[in-house]
Amino acid sequence: MARILEPQLRRALVERVRFCREMGVYDFYRRAAPANLGELAGNASAAVDVVAASVSEPQPGEDMTARKSAVLPAESNFLQIISPNPEDEVSDPATTLRLIREDLGECTRCKLHLHRDKIVFGVGDPHAQLMFVGEGPGADEDAQGEPFVGRAGQLLNNMIKAMGLRREDVYIANIVKCRPPGNRQPERDEADTCSPFLMRQISAVKPKVLVALGATAAKNLLAISAPMTELRGRWYDFKPAGSDASWAGARLAVTYHPAFLLRDPRQKGEAWKDLQMVMKYLGMEPPRKAAE
Ligand code: SF4
């Protein structure tokens, strides 16, 4: 049964989790309940000590790479209580996305902020059934603050149009929201730091279908590394941890990144097959011109 925490305890824990997040700690694991857990909810200082013992302030010269996770006690709804997101009590997707954007702020959580002009949050219909996830912003996206607006974006628009949809009908985001220098792939720590915000966006939109654009997006979403030939042509179940229990989650398909298709247009037919698989699942008929 959910335990009601005293306001003082709740505030202290919330502040501690905020501190952890600012320090780049996003993963919290449960451990066996301490013998005196029953006293935890009624004793703010004891509870904070438990968390503080696991995630104390960094010491001079300390290797922060060793501090990737924090250990918290195993109370039934502890994580939900102490890790509130600003959008947790909000059901409207547009408001939820706005709150996530506000929470992101002028983000400096990873080193990619050093190279960006604008944060590229995401764009589209907050109620979209279909969501595309790319790798990261390029130069045009960085300049305009919107995903997929350059040449690759034009091709993505055409792909969406071929499906009988408009760009405004779908939601588009990336694994990382700041441009990697030289358009390199996002590094592991960058993707890990940024992806919690993408997961919250996905949880807000609750699409029926997610399409990962390219191997990097697929690798980060599915946590598997495989060549595109193995990733494409099948469905994956996808549901971010902590998302609404009433949402069954999305089905995820993988196709080629439009930038790759610009380099190798011969693969466009294969990408169209992937999109047809998506359309079939969504019960969509291709517009007559695209189908011919
Ligand atoms: Fe923040 Fe994401 Fe940009 Fe890194 S890539 S600075 S985590 S918004």
PDB file of N, CA and C in Angstrom, residues 4-66:
ATOM      1  N   ILE A   4       2.121   7.489   2.817  1.00  0.00           N
ATOM      2  CA  ILE A   4       2.129   8.942   2.719  1.00  0.00           C
ATOM      3  C   ILE A   4       3.310   9.482   3.518  1.00  0.00           C
ATOM      4  N   LEU A   5       4.185  10.196   2.856  1.00  0.00           N
ATOM      5  CA  LEU A   5       5.343  10.731   3.545  1.00  0.00           C
ATOM      6  C   LEU A   5       5.031  12.104   4.114  1.00  0.00           C
ATOM      7  N   GLU A   6       5.673  12.405   5.218  1.00  0.00           N
ATOM      8  CA  GLU A   6       5.533  13.744   5.785  1.00  0.00           C
ATOM      9  C   GLU A   6       6.064  14.764   4.782  1.00  0.00           C
ATOM     10  N   PRO A   7       5.455  15.957   4.740  1.00  0.00           N
ATOM     11  CA  PRO A   7       5.908  16.966   3.782  1.00  0.00           C
ATOM     12  C   PRO A   7       7.396  17.271   3.909  1.00  0.00           C
ATOM     13  N   GLN A   8       7.891  17.306   5.161  1.00  0.00           N
ATOM     14  CA  GLN A   8       9.304  17.626   5.368  1.00  0.00           C
ATOM     15  C   GLN A   8      10.205  16.569   4.732  1.00  0.00           C
ATOM     16  N   LEU A   9       9.831  15.288   4.920  1.00  0.00           N
ATOM     17  CA  LEU A   9      10.594  14.184   4.340  1.00  0.00           C
ATOM     18  C   LEU A   9      10.520  14.227   2.824  1.00  0.00           C
ATOM     19  N   ARG A  10       9.321  14.436   2.322  1.00  0.00           N
ATOM     20  CA  ARG A  10       9.131  14.463   0.883  1.00  0.00           C
ATOM     21  C   ARG A  10       9.983  15.556   0.255  1.00  0.00           C
ATOM     22  N   ARG A  11       9.944  16.767   0.853  1.00  0.00           N
ATOM     23  CA  ARG A  11      10.720  17.883   0.312  1.00  0.00           C
ATOM     24  C   ARG A  11      12.214  17.574   0.341  1.00  0.00           C
ATOM     25  N   ALA A  12      12.664  16.977   1.447  1.00  0.00           N
ATOM     26  CA  ALA A  12      14.091  16.671   1.575  1.00  0.00           C
ATOM     27  C   ALA A  12      14.526  15.671   0.512  1.00  0.00           C
ATOM     28  N   LEU A  13      13.687  14.663   0.281  1.00  0.00           N
ATOM     29  CA  LEU A  13      14.044  13.650  -0.712  1.00  0.00           C
ATOM     30  C   LEU A  13      14.014  14.211  -2.120  1.00  0.00           C
ATOM     31  N   VAL A  14      13.011  15.047  -2.376  1.00  0.00           N
ATOM     32  CA  VAL A  14      12.928  15.666  -3.702  1.00  0.00           C
ATOM     33  C   VAL A  14      14.174  16.493  -3.974  1.00  0.00           C
ATOM     34  N   GLU A  15      14.596  17.265  -2.964  1.00  0.00           N
ATOM     35  CA  GLU A  15      15.794  18.088  -3.131  1.00  0.00           C
ATOM     36  C   GLU A  15      17.014  17.211  -3.388  1.00  0.00           C
ATOM     37  N   ARG A  16      17.096  16.066  -2.694  1.00  0.00           N
ATOM     38  CA  ARG A  16      18.233  15.181  -2.871  1.00  0.00           C
ATOM     39  C   ARG A  16      18.270  14.605  -4.289  1.00  0.00           C
ATOM     40  N   VAL A  17      17.104  14.227  -4.794  1.00  0.00           N
ATOM     41  CA  VAL A  17      17.059  13.662  -6.140  1.00  0.00           C
ATOM     42  C   VAL A  17      17.397  14.730  -7.173  1.00  0.00           C
ATOM     43  N   ARG A  18      16.912  15.958  -6.933  1.00  0.00           N
ATOM     44  CA  ARG A  18      17.277  17.047  -7.853  1.00  0.00           C
ATOM     45  C   ARG A  18      18.792  17.215  -7.883  1.00  0.00           C
ATOM     46  N   PHE A  19      19.396  17.170  -6.705  1.00  0.00           N
ATOM     47  CA  PHE A  19      20.843  17.311  -6.618  1.00  0.00           C
ATOM     48  C   PHE A  19      21.530  16.218  -7.432  1.00  0.00           C
ATOM     49  N   CYS A  20      21.035  14.982  -7.262  1.00  0.00           N
ATOM     50  CA  CYS A  20      21.625  13.851  -8.005  1.00  0.00           C
ATOM     51  C   CYS A  20      21.535  14.092  -9.501  1.00  0.00           C
ATOM     52  N   ARG A  21      20.384  14.555  -9.939  1.00  0.00           N
ATOM     53  CA  ARG A  21      20.202  14.753 -11.374  1.00  0.00           C
ATOM     54  C   ARG A  21      21.125  15.839 -11.894  1.00  0.00           C
ATOM     55  N   GLU A  22      21.280  16.901 -11.117  1.00  0.00           N
ATOM     56  CA  GLU A  22      22.201  17.945 -11.528  1.00  0.00           C
ATOM     57  C   GLU A  22      23.625  17.401 -11.644  1.00  0.00           C
ATOM     58  N   MET A  23      23.943  16.397 -10.824  1.00  0.00           N
ATOM     59  CA  MET A  23      25.278  15.803 -10.849  1.00  0.00           C
ATOM     60  C   MET A  23      25.393  14.726 -11.929  1.00  0.00           C
ATOM     61  N   GLY A  24      24.325  14.520 -12.687  1.00  0.00           N
ATOM     62  CA  GLY A  24      24.371  13.535 -13.758  1.00  0.00           C
ATOM     63  C   GLY A  24      23.975  12.141 -13.328  1.00  0.00           C
ATOM     64  N   VAL A  25      23.391  11.986 -12.134  1.00  0.00           N
ATOM     65  CA  VAL A  25      22.955  10.662 -11.672  1.00  0.00           C
ATOM     66  C   VAL A  25      21.475  10.527 -11.973  1.00  0.00           C
ATOM     67  N   TYR A  26      21.137   9.597 -12.852  1.00  0.00           N
ATOM     68  CA  TYR A  26      19.744   9.436 -13.265  1.00  0.00           C
ATOM     69  C   TYR A  26      19.181   8.061 -12.901  1.00  0.00           C
ATOM     70  N   ASP A  27      20.064   7.111 -12.650  1.00  0.00           N
ATOM     71  CA  ASP A  27      19.591   5.747 -12.402  1.00  0.00           C
ATOM     72  C   ASP A  27      19.597   5.455 -10.919  1.00  0.00           C
ATOM     73  N   PHE A  28      18.485   4.961 -10.426  1.00  0.00           N
ATOM     74  CA  PHE A  28      18.362   4.612  -9.013  1.00  0.00           C
ATOM     75  C   PHE A  28      17.945   3.155  -8.919  1.00  0.00           C
ATOM     76  N   TYR A  29      18.635   2.414  -8.093  1.00  0.00           N
ATOM     77  CA  TYR A  29      18.349   0.995  -7.962  1.00  0.00           C
ATOM     78  C   TYR A  29      17.855   0.700  -6.552  1.00  0.00           C
ATOM     79  N   ARG A  30      17.006  -0.308  -6.480  1.00  0.00           N
ATOM     80  CA  ARG A  30      16.515  -0.712  -5.165  1.00  0.00           C
ATOM     81  C   ARG A  30      17.484  -1.689  -4.516  1.00  0.00           C
ATOM     82  N   ARG A  31      17.502  -1.691  -3.204  1.00  0.00           N
ATOM     83  CA  ARG A  31      18.230  -2.723  -2.490  1.00  0.00           C
ATOM     84  C   ARG A  31      17.317  -3.254  -1.404  1.00  0.00           C
ATOM     85  N   ALA A  32      17.738  -4.348  -0.785  1.00  0.00           N
ATOM     86  CA  ALA A  32      16.892  -4.959   0.234  1.00  0.00           C
ATOM     87  C   ALA A  32      16.554  -3.937   1.306  1.00  0.00           C
ATOM     88  N   ALA A  33      15.322  -4.002   1.776  1.00  0.00           N
ATOM     89  CA  ALA A  33      14.880  -3.043   2.773  1.00  0.00           C
ATOM     90  C   ALA A  33      15.678  -3.205   4.056  1.00  0.00           C
ATOM     91  N   PRO A  34      16.165  -2.097   4.625  1.00  0.00           N
ATOM     92  CA  PRO A  34      16.846  -2.207   5.902  1.00  0.00           C
ATOM     93  C   PRO A  34      15.869  -2.614   6.983  1.00  0.00           C
ATOM     94  N   ALA A  35      16.401  -3.211   8.052  1.00  0.00           N
ATOM     95  CA  ALA A  35      15.542  -3.731   9.111  1.00  0.00           C
ATOM     96  C   ALA A  35      14.664  -2.637   9.690  1.00  0.00           C
ATOM     97  N   ASN A  36      15.181  -1.423   9.722  1.00  0.00           N
ATOM     98  CA  ASN A  36      14.413  -0.348  10.338  1.00  0.00           C
ATOM     99  C   ASN A  36      13.656   0.492   9.323  1.00  0.00           C
ATOM    100  N   LEU A  37      13.338  -0.116   8.168  1.00  0.00           N
ATOM    101  CA  LEU A  37      12.649   0.658   7.128  1.00  0.00           C
ATOM    102  C   LEU A  37      11.323   1.212   7.628  1.00  0.00           C
ATOM    103  N   GLY A  38      10.691   0.488   8.556  1.00  0.00           N
ATOM    104  CA  GLY A  38       9.412   0.944   9.062  1.00  0.00           C
ATOM    105  C   GLY A  38       9.496   2.317   9.686  1.00  0.00           C
ATOM    106  N   GLU A  39      10.694   2.653  10.164  1.00  0.00           N
ATOM    107  CA  GLU A  39      10.845   3.963  10.786  1.00  0.00           C
ATOM    108  C   GLU A  39      11.139   5.039   9.761  1.00  0.00           C
ATOM    109  N   LEU A  40      11.459   4.593   8.531  1.00  0.00           N
ATOM    110  CA  LEU A  40      11.951   5.538   7.533  1.00  0.00           C
ATOM    111  C   LEU A  40      10.963   6.638   7.218  1.00  0.00           C
ATOM    112  N   ALA A  41       9.709   6.235   6.978  1.00  0.00           N
ATOM    113  CA  ALA A  41       8.736   7.212   6.531  1.00  0.00           C
ATOM    114  C   ALA A  41       8.439   8.249   7.592  1.00  0.00           C
ATOM    115  N   GLY A  42       8.661   7.920   8.840  1.00  0.00           N
ATOM    116  CA  GLY A  42       8.340   8.872   9.887  1.00  0.00           C
ATOM    117  C   GLY A  42       9.545   9.652  10.356  1.00  0.00           C
ATOM    118  N   ASN A  43      10.687   9.423   9.758  1.00  0.00           N
ATOM    119  CA  ASN A  43      11.890  10.054  10.263  1.00  0.00           C
ATOM    120  C   ASN A  43      12.672  10.662   9.105  1.00  0.00           C
ATOM    121  N   ALA A  44      12.486  11.955   8.925  1.00  0.00           N
ATOM    122  CA  ALA A  44      13.059  12.610   7.762  1.00  0.00           C
ATOM    123  C   ALA A  44      14.573  12.511   7.752  1.00  0.00           C
ATOM    124  N   SER A  45      15.216  12.759   8.882  1.00  0.00           N
ATOM    125  CA  SER A  45      16.679  12.778   8.868  1.00  0.00           C
ATOM    126  C   SER A  45      17.231  11.404   8.558  1.00  0.00           C
ATOM    127  N   ALA A  46      16.586  10.334   9.084  1.00  0.00           N
ATOM    128  CA  ALA A  46      17.061   8.976   8.797  1.00  0.00           C
ATOM    129  C   ALA A  46      16.957   8.684   7.318  1.00  0.00           C
ATOM    130  N   ALA A  47      15.834   9.065   6.724  1.00  0.00           N
ATOM    131  CA  ALA A  47      15.637   8.790   5.305  1.00  0.00           C
ATOM    132  C   ALA A  47      16.653   9.531   4.460  1.00  0.00           C
ATOM    133  N   VAL A  48      16.863  10.781   4.783  1.00  0.00           N
ATOM    134  CA  VAL A  48      17.831  11.552   4.001  1.00  0.00           C
ATOM    135  C   VAL A  48      19.216  10.963   4.175  1.00  0.00           C
ATOM    136  N   ASP A  49      19.531  10.454   5.375  1.00  0.00           N
ATOM    137  CA  ASP A  49      20.830   9.845   5.591  1.00  0.00           C
ATOM    138  C   ASP A  49      21.031   8.648   4.681  1.00  0.00           C
ATOM    139  N   VAL A  50      19.952   7.835   4.513  1.00  0.00           N
ATOM    140  CA  VAL A  50      20.058   6.659   3.649  1.00  0.00           C
ATOM    141  C   VAL A  50      20.444   7.091   2.251  1.00  0.00           C
ATOM    142  N   VAL A  51      19.758   8.110   1.729  1.00  0.00           N
ATOM    143  CA  VAL A  51      20.053   8.574   0.381  1.00  0.00           C
ATOM    144  C   VAL A  51      21.410   9.232   0.338  1.00  0.00           C
ATOM    145  N   ALA A  52      21.677  10.057   1.351  1.00  0.00           N
ATOM    146  CA  ALA A  52      22.940  10.789   1.339  1.00  0.00           C
ATOM    147  C   ALA A  52      24.129   9.850   1.416  1.00  0.00           C
ATOM    148  N   ALA A  53      23.967   8.735   2.134  1.00  0.00           N
ATOM    149  CA  ALA A  53      25.068   7.776   2.242  1.00  0.00           C
ATOM    150  C   ALA A  53      25.392   7.192   0.885  1.00  0.00           C
ATOM    151  N   SER A  54      24.380   7.073   0.020  1.00  0.00           N
ATOM    152  CA  SER A  54      24.588   6.504  -1.302  1.00  0.00           C
ATOM    153  C   SER A  54      25.058   7.552  -2.291  1.00  0.00           C
ATOM    154  N   VAL A  55      24.571   8.772  -2.148  1.00  0.00           N
ATOM    155  CA  VAL A  55      24.868   9.818  -3.123  1.00  0.00           C
ATOM    156  C   VAL A  55      25.322  11.054  -2.373  1.00  0.00           C
ATOM    157  N   SER A  56      26.488  11.023  -1.864  1.00  0.00           N
ATOM    158  CA  SER A  56      26.989  12.170  -1.135  1.00  0.00           C
ATOM    159  C   SER A  56      27.609  13.165  -2.101  1.00  0.00           C
ATOM    160  N   GLU A  57      27.880  14.365  -1.630  1.00  0.00           N
ATOM    161  CA  GLU A  57      28.496  15.374  -2.469  1.00  0.00           C
ATOM    162  C   GLU A  57      29.867  14.892  -2.932  1.00  0.00           C
ATOM    163  N   PRO A  58      30.269  15.267  -4.168  1.00  0.00           N
ATOM    164  CA  PRO A  58      31.577  14.825  -4.660  1.00  0.00           C
ATOM    165  C   PRO A  58      32.707  15.421  -3.837  1.00  0.00           C
ATOM    166  N   GLN A  59      33.737  14.610  -3.660  1.00  0.00           N
ATOM    167  CA  GLN A  59      34.912  15.053  -2.922  1.00  0.00           C
ATOM    168  C   GLN A  59      35.972  15.505  -3.921  1.00  0.00           C
ATOM    169  N   PRO A  60      36.872  16.412  -3.495  1.00  0.00           N
ATOM    170  CA  PRO A  60      37.920  16.876  -4.414  1.00  0.00           C
ATOM    171  C   PRO A  60      38.717  15.699  -4.951  1.00  0.00           C
ATOM    172  N   GLY A  61      38.873  15.653  -6.268  1.00  0.00           N
ATOM    173  CA  GLY A  61      39.668  14.603  -6.883  1.00  0.00           C
ATOM    174  C   GLY A  61      38.943  13.293  -7.078  1.00  0.00           C
ATOM    175  N   GLU A  62      37.674  13.232  -6.665  1.00  0.00           N
ATOM    176  CA  GLU A  62      36.943  11.971  -6.767  1.00  0.00           C
ATOM    177  C   GLU A  62      36.607  11.666  -8.222  1.00  0.00           C
ATOM    178  N   ASP A  63      36.687  10.371  -8.571  1.00  0.00           N
ATOM    179  CA  ASP A  63      36.340   9.931  -9.923  1.00  0.00           C
ATOM    180  C   ASP A  63      34.828   9.831 -10.036  1.00  0.00           C
ATOM    181  N   MET A  64      34.217  10.782 -10.755  1.00  0.00           N
ATOM    182  CA  MET A  64      32.756  10.818 -10.836  1.00  0.00           C
ATOM    183  C   MET A  64      32.200   9.715 -11.709  1.00  0.00           C
ATOM    184  N   THR A  65      33.055   9.077 -12.528  1.00  0.00           N
ATOM    185  CA  THR A  65      32.521   8.014 -13.375  1.00  0.00           C
ATOM    186  C   THR A  65      32.055   6.832 -12.544  1.00  0.00           C
ATOM    187  N   ALA A  66      32.571   6.737 -11.315  1.00  0.00           N
ATOM    188  CA  ALA A  66      32.157   5.641 -10.446  1.00  0.00           C
ATOM    189  C   ALA A  66      30.792   5.901  -9.841  1.00  0.00           C
TER     190      ALA A  66
END
